[in-house]
Tab-separated table of C-alpha atoms in Angstrom:
chain	number	residue	atom	x	y	z
J	23	MET	CA	0.320	-0.167	-0.131
J	24	LEU	CA	1.433	3.681	-0.635
J	25	THR	CA	0.993	5.153	2.767
J	26	THR	CA	1.107	8.894	3.675
J	27	GLU	CA	4.873	7.406	5.058
J	28	LEU	CA	5.897	6.477	1.735
J	29	LYS	CA	4.311	9.348	-0.404
J	30	THR	CA	6.158	12.139	1.700
J	31	GLN	CA	9.408	10.300	1.295
J	32	ILE	CA	9.057	9.780	-2.992
J	33	ARG	CA	8.091	13.440	-2.522
J	34	GLN	CA	11.045	15.101	0.069
J	35	SER	CA	14.157	12.525	-1.996
J	36	LEU	CA	12.484	14.474	-5.570
J	37	GLU	CA	12.186	17.959	-3.803
J	38	ALA	CA	16.165	17.838	-2.119
J	39	ALA	CA	17.180	15.880	-5.744
J	40	LYS	CA	15.697	19.788	-7.177
J	41	LYS	CA	17.803	21.473	-4.826
J	42	GLY	CA	20.874	20.150	-5.008
J	43	MET	CA	21.200	18.859	-8.078
J	44	PRO	CA	22.211	22.273	-10.880
J	45	ASP	CA	20.906	20.480	-13.476
J	46	PHE	CA	18.054	18.500	-12.546
J	47	LYS	CA	14.807	19.881	-14.532
J	48	ILE	CA	11.167	18.954	-13.712
J	49	ARG	CA	9.528	16.822	-16.567
J	50	GLN	CA	6.174	16.213	-16.695
J	51	ALA	CA	6.738	12.498	-18.164
J	52	GLN	CA	9.264	12.441	-15.057
J	53	ASN	CA	6.783	12.909	-12.346
J	54	LYS	CA	3.850	10.382	-14.087
J	55	MET	CA	6.195	7.644	-14.490
J	56	ILE	CA	7.249	8.100	-11.135
J	57	ALA	CA	3.688	8.008	-9.791
J	58	GLU	CA	2.663	5.029	-11.712
J	59	ILE	CA	6.253	2.962	-10.512
J	60	SER	CA	5.215	4.191	-6.763
J	61	LYS	CA	2.041	3.180	-7.373
J	62	THR	CA	2.641	-0.345	-8.864
J	63	LEU	CA	4.934	-1.131	-6.695
J	64	ALA	CA	3.075	-0.660	-3.711
J	65	GLY	CA	0.594	-2.222	-5.002
J	66	GLU	CA	-2.523	0.132	-5.453
J	67	TYR	CA	-3.860	-1.478	-8.390
J	68	PRO	CA	-5.928	-4.317	-7.771
J	69	ASN	CA	-5.999	-5.685	-10.985
J	70	GLY	CA	-2.813	-8.853	-10.643
J	71	ASN	CA	1.332	-8.365	-10.878
J	72	PRO	CA	3.057	-5.244	-9.355
J	73	ILE	CA	4.659	-5.015	-12.515
J	74	LEU	CA	5.371	-1.737	-15.317
J	75	CYS	CA	6.522	-1.569	-18.449
J	76	VAL	CA	7.815	1.913	-19.074
J	77	GLU	CA	7.966	3.287	-22.071
J	78	ALA	CA	9.515	6.565	-22.408
J	79	PRO	CA	11.922	9.032	-24.601
J	80	THR	CA	15.437	9.533	-23.909
J	81	GLY	CA	15.493	12.453	-21.642
J	82	THR	CA	12.968	11.815	-19.321
J	83	GLY	CA	14.952	11.273	-16.754
J	84	LYS	CA	14.424	7.452	-16.088
J	85	THR	CA	16.827	6.283	-14.245
J	86	MET	CA	16.208	9.251	-11.696
J	87	ALA	CA	12.733	8.200	-11.876
J	88	TYR	CA	13.313	4.349	-10.649
J	89	LEU	CA	15.366	5.324	-7.967
J	90	LEU	CA	13.805	8.048	-6.243
J	91	SER	CA	10.458	6.499	-6.514
J	92	ALA	CA	11.297	2.778	-6.115
J	93	ILE	CA	14.208	2.899	-3.280
J	94	PRO	CA	11.872	3.860	-0.676
J	95	ILE	CA	9.025	1.084	-1.602
J	96	ALA	CA	10.656	-1.441	-1.250
J	97	LYS	CA	13.099	-0.047	1.589
J	98	ALA	CA	9.376	-0.519	3.620
J	99	GLN	CA	8.702	-3.599	1.519
J	100	LYS	CA	11.669	-5.174	3.247
J	101	LYS	CA	12.755	-6.421	0.107
J	102	LYS	CA	16.238	-5.753	-2.382
J	103	LEU	CA	16.353	-3.575	-5.483
J	104	ILE	CA	18.096	-4.724	-7.720
J	105	VAL	CA	19.078	-2.524	-10.401
J	106	SER	CA	19.307	-4.963	-13.954
J	107	SER	CA	21.288	-2.904	-17.121
J	108	ALA	CA	21.903	-4.450	-20.535
J	109	ASN	CA	25.527	-2.877	-21.166
J	110	VAL	CA	28.688	-1.920	-19.059
J	111	ALA	CA	28.270	1.438	-19.873
J	112	LEU	CA	25.370	1.630	-18.660
J	113	GLN	CA	26.029	-0.254	-15.255
J	114	GLU	CA	29.214	1.774	-14.741
J	115	GLN	CA	26.508	5.332	-14.549
J	116	LEU	CA	24.660	3.737	-12.273
J	117	LEU	CA	27.918	2.690	-10.363
J	118	ASN	CA	29.601	5.399	-10.415
J	119	LYS	CA	27.251	8.573	-10.951
J	120	ASP	CA	23.762	7.512	-10.213
J	121	ILE	CA	23.500	5.660	-7.622
J	122	PRO	CA	25.971	7.556	-5.311
J	123	GLU	CA	23.694	10.953	-6.867
J	124	VAL	CA	20.683	9.836	-5.404
J	125	GLN	CA	22.225	8.335	-2.300
J	126	LYS	CA	22.689	12.222	-1.235
J	127	TYR	CA	18.897	13.081	-1.571
J	128	CYS	CA	16.921	9.623	-1.167
J	129	SER	CA	14.758	10.480	1.973
J	130	VAL	CA	15.812	6.724	3.365
J	131	ASP	CA	18.683	5.765	4.102
J	132	PHE	CA	20.702	3.148	1.595
J	133	GLU	CA	23.820	0.693	1.130
J	134	TYR	CA	24.621	-0.683	-2.801
J	135	ALA	CA	26.497	-2.615	-4.343
J	136	LEU	CA	27.727	-4.341	-7.747
J	137	VAL	CA	27.221	-8.288	-8.758
J	138	LYS	CA	29.302	-10.133	-10.698
J	139	GLY	CA	29.257	-13.233	-11.838
J	140	ARG	CA	31.262	-15.909	-9.838
J	141	SER	CA	33.064	-16.675	-13.062
J	142	ARG	CA	34.521	-12.662	-12.879
J	143	TYR	CA	36.877	-13.554	-9.569
J	144	VAL	CA	39.528	-15.860	-8.998
J	145	CYS	CA	39.649	-19.180	-6.776
J	146	VAL	CA	42.212	-18.572	-5.152
J	147	ARG	CA	42.407	-22.567	-4.391
J	148	ASN	CA	43.244	-22.837	-7.924
J	149	LEU	CA	45.143	-19.879	-8.147
J	150	ILE	CA	47.432	-21.076	-5.125
J	151	ASN	CA	47.840	-24.937	-6.379
J	152	LEU	CA	48.942	-23.770	-10.207
J	153	VAL	CA	51.849	-21.441	-9.274
J	154	GLU	CA	53.036	-23.699	-6.449
J	155	ASP	CA	52.569	-26.644	-8.273
J	156	LYS	CA	53.287	-28.844	-5.365
J	157	ALA	CA	51.373	-31.628	-6.967
J	158	SER	CA	53.768	-32.612	-9.632
J	159	GLU	CA	56.422	-33.971	-6.822
J	160	ASN	CA	54.180	-37.002	-6.732
J	161	GLU	CA	54.325	-39.346	-8.316
J	162	LEU	CA	50.787	-40.859	-8.630
J	163	PHE	CA	49.944	-37.698	-9.932
J	164	ASP	CA	50.043	-36.208	-13.783
J	165	ASN	CA	50.244	-32.167	-13.475
J	166	ALA	CA	48.706	-32.464	-17.381
J	167	ALA	CA	45.404	-32.830	-16.071
J	168	LEU	CA	45.345	-29.187	-15.383
J	169	TRP	CA	46.765	-28.236	-18.465
J	170	ASP	CA	45.239	-27.808	-22.159
J	171	ALA	CA	49.043	-27.336	-22.887
J	172	PRO	CA	51.989	-26.425	-21.001
J	173	PRO	CA	52.114	-23.270	-19.650
J	174	GLY	CA	54.932	-20.650	-20.556
J	175	LYS	CA	57.225	-19.139	-18.129
J	176	TYR	CA	55.115	-16.316	-18.892
J	177	GLN	CA	51.503	-17.398	-18.217
J	178	LEU	CA	52.983	-18.890	-14.380
J	179	ASP	CA	54.856	-15.538	-14.611
J	180	GLN	CA	51.556	-14.001	-14.558
J	181	LEU	CA	49.778	-15.868	-12.370
J	182	GLY	CA	52.610	-15.799	-9.416
J	183	GLU	CA	52.432	-11.899	-9.672
J	184	MET	CA	48.940	-12.732	-9.030
J	185	LEU	CA	48.918	-14.606	-6.317
J	186	GLU	CA	51.593	-11.917	-4.830
J	187	ASP	CA	49.009	-9.247	-5.573
J	188	TYR	CA	45.833	-10.852	-4.326
J	189	SER	CA	47.876	-11.615	-1.023
J	190	ALA	CA	49.239	-8.459	-0.288
J	191	LYS	CA	45.903	-7.226	-0.844
J	192	LYS	CA	46.716	-5.353	-3.926
J	193	TRP	CA	43.844	-6.884	-5.798
J	194	ASN	CA	40.432	-7.847	-5.237
J	195	GLY	CA	40.748	-11.113	-6.826
J	196	GLU	CA	38.523	-9.240	-10.035
J	197	ILE	CA	39.682	-10.265	-13.486
J	198	ASP	CA	38.317	-6.743	-14.349
J	199	ASP	CA	39.961	-4.897	-11.820
J	200	LEU	CA	43.778	-7.078	-13.244
J	201	GLU	CA	46.817	-4.427	-15.254
J	202	GLN	CA	47.242	-6.937	-18.203
J	203	ASN	CA	43.870	-9.570	-18.511
J	204	PRO	CA	45.416	-12.945	-18.646
J	205	ASP	CA	43.858	-15.018	-22.059
J	206	GLY	CA	40.922	-16.855	-21.585
J	207	SER	CA	41.692	-20.669	-21.187
J	208	LEU	CA	45.060	-19.159	-18.306
J	209	TRP	CA	41.723	-17.134	-16.516
J	210	SER	CA	39.177	-20.456	-16.621
J	211	LYS	CA	41.536	-22.559	-15.115
J	212	ILE	CA	42.227	-20.130	-11.816
J	213	ALA	CA	38.258	-18.560	-12.286
J	214	CYS	CA	35.957	-20.104	-9.615
J	215	ASN	CA	33.574	-22.319	-10.289
J	216	ARG	CA	30.345	-23.310	-8.703
J	217	PHE	CA	30.684	-27.514	-10.233
J	218	THR	CA	34.198	-26.844	-8.395
J	219	CYS	CA	33.527	-24.655	-5.560
J	220	THR	CA	33.421	-26.146	-2.204
J	221	ALA	CA	32.080	-22.921	-0.356
J	222	LYS	CA	32.237	-23.050	3.318
J	223	ASN	CA	34.020	-26.211	3.570
J	224	CYS	CA	37.412	-25.356	0.935
J	225	GLU	CA	39.692	-23.636	3.252
J	226	PHE	CA	40.570	-20.666	1.659
J	227	TYR	CA	36.629	-19.975	2.115
J	228	ASN	CA	36.848	-16.649	4.640
J	229	ASP	CA	39.994	-15.285	1.713
J	230	CYS	CA	37.536	-16.208	-0.976
J	231	ALA	CA	36.823	-12.897	-3.344
J	232	PHE	CA	33.695	-13.922	-4.457
J	233	PHE	CA	32.426	-15.129	-1.278
J	234	LYS	CA	33.804	-11.467	0.029
J	235	ALA	CA	31.788	-9.910	-2.486
J	236	ARG	CA	29.237	-12.092	-1.927
J	237	LYS	CA	28.881	-11.249	1.449
J	238	LYS	CA	28.328	-7.542	0.762
J	239	ILE	CA	25.901	-7.945	-1.601
J	240	THR	CA	23.796	-9.748	1.130
J	241	LYS	CA	24.024	-5.799	2.940
J	242	ALA	CA	22.733	-4.075	-0.189
J	243	ASP	CA	19.882	-2.419	-0.359
J	244	VAL	CA	20.097	-1.361	-3.830
J	245	ILE	CA	21.882	-4.042	-6.234
J	246	ILE	CA	23.264	-3.441	-9.687
J	247	ALA	CA	23.590	-5.905	-12.408
J	248	ASN	CA	23.509	-6.532	-15.763
J	249	HIS	CA	20.786	-9.089	-17.286
J	250	ASP	CA	22.740	-11.573	-18.688
J	251	LEU	CA	24.387	-12.392	-15.078
J	252	ILE	CA	20.498	-11.777	-13.775
J	253	LEU	CA	19.166	-14.802	-16.661
J	254	ALA	CA	22.661	-16.824	-15.713
J	255	ASP	CA	21.688	-16.771	-11.991
J	256	LEU	CA	17.647	-17.809	-12.216
J	257	SER	CA	18.297	-20.295	-15.114
J	258	THR	CA	21.018	-21.867	-13.179
J	259	GLY	CA	19.576	-22.198	-9.814
J	260	ASN	CA	19.706	-18.242	-8.725
J	261	THR	CA	22.319	-19.042	-5.940
J	262	VAL	CA	24.556	-15.525	-6.490
J	263	LEU	CA	21.319	-12.849	-6.177
J	264	PRO	CA	18.509	-12.378	-3.669
J	265	ASP	CA	15.585	-14.920	-3.821
J	266	VAL	CA	13.121	-14.048	-6.399
J	267	ASP	CA	10.163	-13.301	-4.396
J	268	GLU	CA	12.070	-11.226	-2.040
J	269	SER	CA	13.298	-8.795	-4.444
J	270	ILE	CA	11.863	-5.833	-6.766
J	271	TYR	CA	13.834	-5.942	-10.477
J	272	ILE	CA	14.321	-2.817	-12.373
J	273	PHE	CA	15.281	-3.639	-15.818
J	274	ASP	CA	16.777	-0.232	-17.688
J	275	GLU	CA	17.294	-0.902	-21.846
J	276	ALA	CA	14.676	-3.497	-21.446
J	277	HIS	CA	14.371	-3.939	-24.852
J	278	HIS	CA	17.763	-6.050	-24.671
J	279	LEU	CA	15.627	-8.329	-22.312
J	280	ASN	CA	14.498	-10.994	-25.172
J	281	HIS	CA	17.546	-11.531	-27.260
J	282	LYS	CA	19.428	-11.636	-23.956
J	283	ALA	CA	16.707	-14.679	-22.439
J	284	LEU	CA	16.709	-16.091	-25.929
J	285	SER	CA	20.427	-16.564	-25.503
J	286	HIS	CA	20.549	-18.253	-22.352
J	287	PHE	CA	17.999	-20.877	-23.166
J	288	SER	CA	20.059	-22.420	-25.947
J	289	LEU	CA	22.700	-25.077	-25.985
J	290	SER	CA	26.018	-25.754	-28.463
J	291	THR	CA	28.540	-28.301	-28.420
J	292	GLY	CA	31.166	-28.800	-31.353
J	293	THR	CA	32.852	-32.458	-33.167
J	294	GLU	CA	35.887	-30.945	-31.590
J	295	PHE	CA	34.722	-30.162	-28.167
J	296	ILE	CA	32.922	-33.863	-27.635
J	297	LYS	CA	36.771	-35.599	-28.713
J	298	THR	CA	38.584	-33.316	-26.535
J	299	SER	CA	36.461	-33.819	-23.509
J	300	LEU	CA	36.023	-37.551	-23.570
J	301	ARG	CA	39.540	-38.155	-23.768
J	302	GLN	CA	40.303	-35.448	-20.648
J	303	THR	CA	37.597	-37.667	-18.906
J	304	GLN	CA	39.588	-40.606	-19.204
J	305	GLY	CA	42.664	-38.725	-18.370
J	306	VAL	CA	41.112	-37.671	-14.901
J	307	SER	CA	39.609	-40.534	-15.176
J	308	GLU	CA	42.937	-42.942	-14.855
J	309	GLN	CA	44.417	-40.848	-11.831
J	310	VAL	CA	41.403	-40.816	-10.131
J	311	CYS	CA	41.902	-45.099	-10.824
J	312	LYS	CA	46.047	-44.782	-10.509
J	313	LEU	CA	45.581	-42.937	-6.824
J	314	THR	CA	42.371	-45.711	-5.408
J	315	GLN	CA	44.301	-48.268	-6.665
J	316	SER	CA	41.544	-49.328	-9.154
J	317	ASP	CA	40.778	-50.550	-12.173
J	318	ALA	CA	39.949	-47.380	-14.932
J	319	PRO	CA	35.932	-47.092	-16.650
J	320	ASP	CA	35.667	-47.689	-20.390
J	321	ASN	CA	35.759	-44.173	-21.629
J	322	ASN	CA	34.102	-45.058	-25.375
J	323	ILE	CA	36.604	-43.154	-26.548
J	324	LYS	CA	36.957	-45.181	-29.841
J	325	ALA	CA	33.160	-45.506	-30.576
J	326	VAL	CA	32.283	-41.695	-29.665
J	327	ASP	CA	35.688	-41.131	-32.395
J	328	ASP	CA	33.911	-43.363	-35.035
J	329	TYR	CA	29.910	-41.357	-34.543
J	330	LEU	CA	32.168	-38.178	-34.500
J	331	SER	CA	33.527	-39.644	-37.928
J	332	ASP	CA	30.333	-41.032	-39.657
J	333	LEU	CA	28.406	-37.438	-38.181
J	334	THR	CA	31.541	-35.316	-40.606
J	335	GLU	CA	31.160	-36.964	-43.547
J	336	LEU	CA	27.202	-36.772	-43.221
J	337	LEU	CA	28.118	-32.731	-42.293
J	338	LYS	CA	30.037	-32.588	-44.903
J	339	GLY	CA	26.691	-33.226	-47.318
J	340	LEU	CA	24.560	-30.205	-46.046
J	341	THR	CA	24.082	-27.262	-47.827
J	342	PHE	CA	26.027	-24.208	-45.723
J	343	ASP	CA	25.236	-21.139	-46.583
J	344	GLU	CA	27.911	-18.002	-45.043
J	345	GLU	CA	29.331	-22.029	-42.634
J	346	ILE	CA	25.721	-22.009	-41.165
J	347	HIS	CA	23.436	-24.853	-42.168
J	348	LEU	CA	19.784	-23.954	-40.874
J	349	PHE	CA	17.057	-27.304	-40.897
J	350	ASP	CA	14.123	-26.350	-41.758
J	351	GLN	CA	11.839	-25.818	-39.022
J	352	GLY	CA	14.148	-27.254	-36.751
J	353	VAL	CA	13.664	-31.031	-38.173
J	354	VAL	CA	16.995	-32.366	-37.932
J	355	GLU	CA	17.315	-35.625	-41.007
J	356	VAL	CA	16.746	-38.920	-39.192
J	357	PRO	CA	20.483	-39.706	-40.180
J	358	ILE	CA	22.130	-37.663	-38.290
J	359	GLN	CA	19.221	-38.051	-35.299
J	360	ALA	CA	20.483	-42.226	-35.470
J	361	ILE	CA	23.932	-40.954	-35.231
J	362	CYS	CA	23.225	-38.634	-32.281
J	363	GLN	CA	21.700	-41.063	-30.853
J	364	ASN	CA	24.160	-43.257	-30.738
J	365	LEU	CA	26.254	-40.729	-29.764
J	366	ILE	CA	23.827	-40.471	-26.926
J	367	THR	CA	24.810	-43.762	-25.701
J	368	SER	CA	28.236	-44.304	-25.893
J	369	ILE	CA	28.567	-40.479	-23.970
J	370	GLY	CA	25.795	-41.569	-21.794
J	371	SER	CA	27.206	-45.051	-20.547
J	372	THR	CA	30.482	-42.602	-20.069
J	373	HIS	CA	28.554	-40.323	-18.508
J	374	THR	CA	27.367	-42.591	-16.128
J	375	GLN	CA	30.637	-44.581	-14.770
J	376	PHE	CA	31.481	-40.732	-14.135
J	377	GLU	CA	29.490	-39.865	-12.018
J	378	HIS	CA	29.910	-43.543	-10.321
J	379	LEU	CA	33.470	-42.710	-10.691
J	380	LYS	CA	33.279	-39.589	-8.459
J	381	GLU	CA	30.641	-41.054	-5.838
J	382	SER	CA	34.559	-44.100	-5.092
J	383	TRP	CA	36.680	-40.958	-5.196
J	384	SER	CA	34.055	-39.173	-2.777
J	385	ASP	CA	33.800	-41.344	-1.063
J	386	TYR	CA	37.549	-42.696	-0.995
J	387	LEU	CA	38.789	-39.382	0.385
J	388	LYS	CA	36.476	-39.439	3.800
J	389	ILE	CA	38.307	-42.359	4.609
J	390	LYS	CA	42.101	-42.124	3.466
J	391	MET	CA	44.617	-38.875	3.919
J	392	VAL	CA	45.231	-37.382	-0.011
J	393	GLU	CA	47.280	-33.939	0.222
J	394	LYS	CA	45.587	-31.095	-1.053
J	395	THR	CA	47.793	-30.227	-3.702
J	396	ILE	CA	46.403	-33.076	-5.408
J	397	ALA	CA	42.881	-33.871	-4.339
J	398	ASP	CA	41.763	-30.409	-5.218
J	399	PRO	CA	43.093	-30.298	-8.708
J	400	LEU	CA	42.057	-33.576	-9.578
J	401	ASN	CA	38.493	-32.587	-8.075
J	402	ASN	CA	38.404	-29.245	-9.944
J	403	VAL	CA	38.919	-31.199	-13.131
J	404	LEU	CA	36.138	-33.933	-11.840
J	405	GLY	CA	34.079	-31.044	-11.185
J	406	GLU	CA	34.931	-29.450	-15.563
J	407	CYS	CA	34.261	-33.298	-16.749
J	408	GLU	CA	30.684	-33.744	-15.113
J	409	GLN	CA	29.354	-30.110	-16.107
J	410	HIS	CA	30.480	-31.379	-19.819
J	411	LEU	CA	29.374	-34.489	-20.310
J	412	SER	CA	26.045	-33.127	-19.299
J	413	SER	CA	26.471	-30.265	-21.419
J	414	ILE	CA	27.146	-32.304	-24.561
J	415	LEU	CA	23.800	-34.605	-23.091
J	416	LEU	CA	21.776	-32.162	-23.417
J	417	LEU	CA	23.109	-30.675	-26.772
J	418	LEU	CA	22.666	-33.868	-28.597
J	419	SER	CA	18.823	-34.822	-26.849
J	420	SER	CA	17.543	-31.401	-28.111
J	421	PHE	CA	18.229	-32.776	-31.656
J	422	LEU	CA	16.381	-36.100	-30.768
J	423	GLN	CA	13.555	-33.863	-29.237
J	424	ALA	CA	9.909	-34.131	-30.909
J	425	ASP	CA	8.119	-30.250	-30.795
J	426	GLU	CA	5.268	-30.303	-29.380
J	427	THR	CA	1.779	-29.141	-30.956
J	428	GLY	CA	0.610	-25.759	-31.184
J	429	GLN	CA	4.205	-24.598	-29.215
J	430	ALA	CA	6.910	-22.352	-30.873
J	431	PRO	CA	9.747	-24.975	-32.256
J	432	HIS	CA	13.010	-24.770	-31.723
J	433	SER	CA	15.395	-23.870	-33.589
J	434	ARG	CA	18.622	-26.300	-35.286
J	435	TRP	CA	21.191	-25.337	-37.043
J	436	ILE	CA	25.014	-26.079	-37.930
J	437	GLU	CA	27.934	-23.933	-37.866
J	438	LYS	CA	30.981	-24.517	-39.184
J	439	THR	CA	34.596	-23.493	-38.038
J	440	THR	CA	37.695	-24.136	-39.664
J	441	ALA	CA	40.391	-24.461	-36.601
J	442	ALA	CA	44.411	-22.522	-37.293
J	443	ASN	CA	45.534	-26.267	-38.084
J	444	LYS	CA	43.281	-25.935	-40.675
J	445	LYS	CA	41.074	-28.965	-39.432
J	446	THR	CA	37.058	-28.549	-39.971
J	447	ASN	CA	34.673	-28.702	-36.656
J	448	TYR	CA	30.926	-28.124	-36.636
J	449	ILE	CA	28.920	-26.827	-33.558
J	450	LEU	CA	25.875	-27.896	-33.159
J	451	ASN	CA	22.981	-25.638	-31.780
J	452	SER	CA	19.734	-26.014	-30.202
J	453	ALA	CA	17.326	-22.960	-29.090
J	454	GLN	CA	14.147	-22.293	-28.230
J	455	ILE	CA	12.273	-19.127	-30.410
J	456	ASP	CA	10.082	-18.478	-27.272
J	457	ILE	CA	11.345	-18.226	-24.079
J	458	SER	CA	8.034	-16.547	-22.657
J	459	ASN	CA	7.036	-19.271	-20.497
J	460	ASN	CA	10.367	-19.389	-19.295
J	461	LEU	CA	10.499	-15.841	-18.423
J	462	ASP	CA	7.535	-16.224	-16.655
J	463	GLN	CA	7.988	-19.064	-14.527
J	464	LEU	CA	11.552	-17.718	-13.261
J	465	ILE	CA	10.759	-14.392	-12.813
J	466	TRP	CA	7.045	-12.987	-13.534
J	467	SER	CA	5.643	-14.804	-10.910
J	468	LYS	CA	7.716	-14.970	-8.219
J	469	VAL	CA	9.128	-11.337	-8.035
J	470	ALA	CA	7.637	-8.756	-5.269
J	471	GLY	CA	7.629	-6.607	-8.445
J	472	ALA	CA	9.279	-5.061	-11.450
J	473	VAL	CA	9.341	-2.185	-13.554
J	474	LEU	CA	10.676	-2.238	-17.426
J	475	THR	CA	12.101	0.374	-18.968
J	476	SER	CA	12.950	1.757	-22.469
J	477	ALA	CA	12.757	4.113	-24.631
J	478	THR	CA	11.410	1.348	-27.338
J	479	LEU	CA	9.263	-0.873	-25.923
J	480	SER	CA	5.826	-0.973	-27.664
J	481	SER	CA	5.695	-1.737	-31.383
J	482	LEU	CA	3.221	0.427	-33.936
J	483	GLY	CA	1.865	2.182	-30.161
J	484	SER	CA	1.499	-1.530	-28.561
J	485	PHE	CA	3.075	-3.281	-26.425
J	486	ASN	CA	1.706	-7.161	-27.429
J	487	ARG	CA	4.545	-7.970	-29.047
J	488	LEU	CA	6.310	-7.233	-25.562
J	489	ASN	CA	4.159	-9.532	-23.527
J	490	GLN	CA	4.570	-12.519	-26.590
J	491	GLN	CA	7.882	-12.048	-26.342
J	492	LEU	CA	8.259	-12.063	-22.331
J	493	GLY	CA	5.999	-13.803	-20.912
J	494	LEU	CA	3.748	-10.882	-19.889
J	495	VAL	CA	0.081	-11.069	-19.773
J	496	LYS	CA	-1.622	-7.471	-20.295
J	497	THR	CA	-4.659	-7.824	-17.868
J	498	ASP	CA	-2.104	-8.205	-15.070
J	499	ASN	CA	0.396	-5.928	-15.163
J	500	GLN	CA	0.462	-1.815	-16.016
J	501	TYR	CA	1.922	0.348	-18.717
J	502	LEU	CA	2.741	3.904	-19.734
């Protein structure tokens, strides 16, 4: 409910901003936006969800409008306000200019923080293991499992400098704050990863860059995010951001939300990636079995290689337009489906055996002492292999699925690429054309409140296309 106290707080904040900001101009459209946001988020409309879509041209003062109105309401409702942008430029403007400015004039006290994805932070355990490399001193451990290729001296030197700076608190552990970013393959070895993170069970938990940042988020009233991070977090279990039902979302530049969501609900894997993943799985399995003195499982590499050769021959016969072959109506040809089924059978068997191996390894660690410099790197690679096998099986399964009658079909296509060694790699892709149900289940049906705003939300004067794309129900929401 929009109480008298809330109205007063919002009005006082607006008046203070008018007096304190030299370039502040009174805009009728901005006042209207503040009023509609306030009424919607406070539950003044009886016809459904506290969701508002606002189309307002550049120069309206949208940012000040949603901050001055939504912050007092979120505080009163004891909810987190998550402000999401589509690009880095707007995110930096929110962090360095707009929100600090609002903090000066807002009638309620609040704290704010920027949230980044887990992979933007270094894993201290991984960094130390690679720099110190004590695992290589053990004759039972093959350090090659940690690297796709032997590291160069410059890479090892860079890792050493990063560890020194982090230990001396000269670096906060974020890749964005490094003077010189490492290449992607190097960073992937030391970045935080939800598949390998042991959280509170890690000896470096209290010194973890990711969890330090996460603690700041739990204390913040206003959280600055971006569309990609929100979609990634919500689609993988909502482990970074506050619970959706405890949050009010502001989606600025909301016209980008649809294509951002489409990319997040897509699947992709390549023929070369399948080969390397199976071999990495075999390598780490042999390492575990060497330590536990057990027999290594059969990873079906020969069978998978044969099926991939057959698949490659079929794909060579397809017609590619600018290196892309798009399947008609998203329906994959039967011969290709048959090979995908064979791959699922073989890789699925590998995946099942690998899961058993991981369980046995976990049980082994409970009864046997294994040096952390050996166990930690192995656990990391085990987690990566699990992630890779799962993603491969999801994509292959999508190539076999029949789309439901009356529902929007999936788009499925093959992309042909050529590596530096002139070897052809085929990328298999599958994407949902309609992600409206996904967004409704993840956000709209749960959220405590939401504002979607942009200068270009409607199409031909109507919000129907926006509703259709994002899964919004016209009768349940407000529009301005």
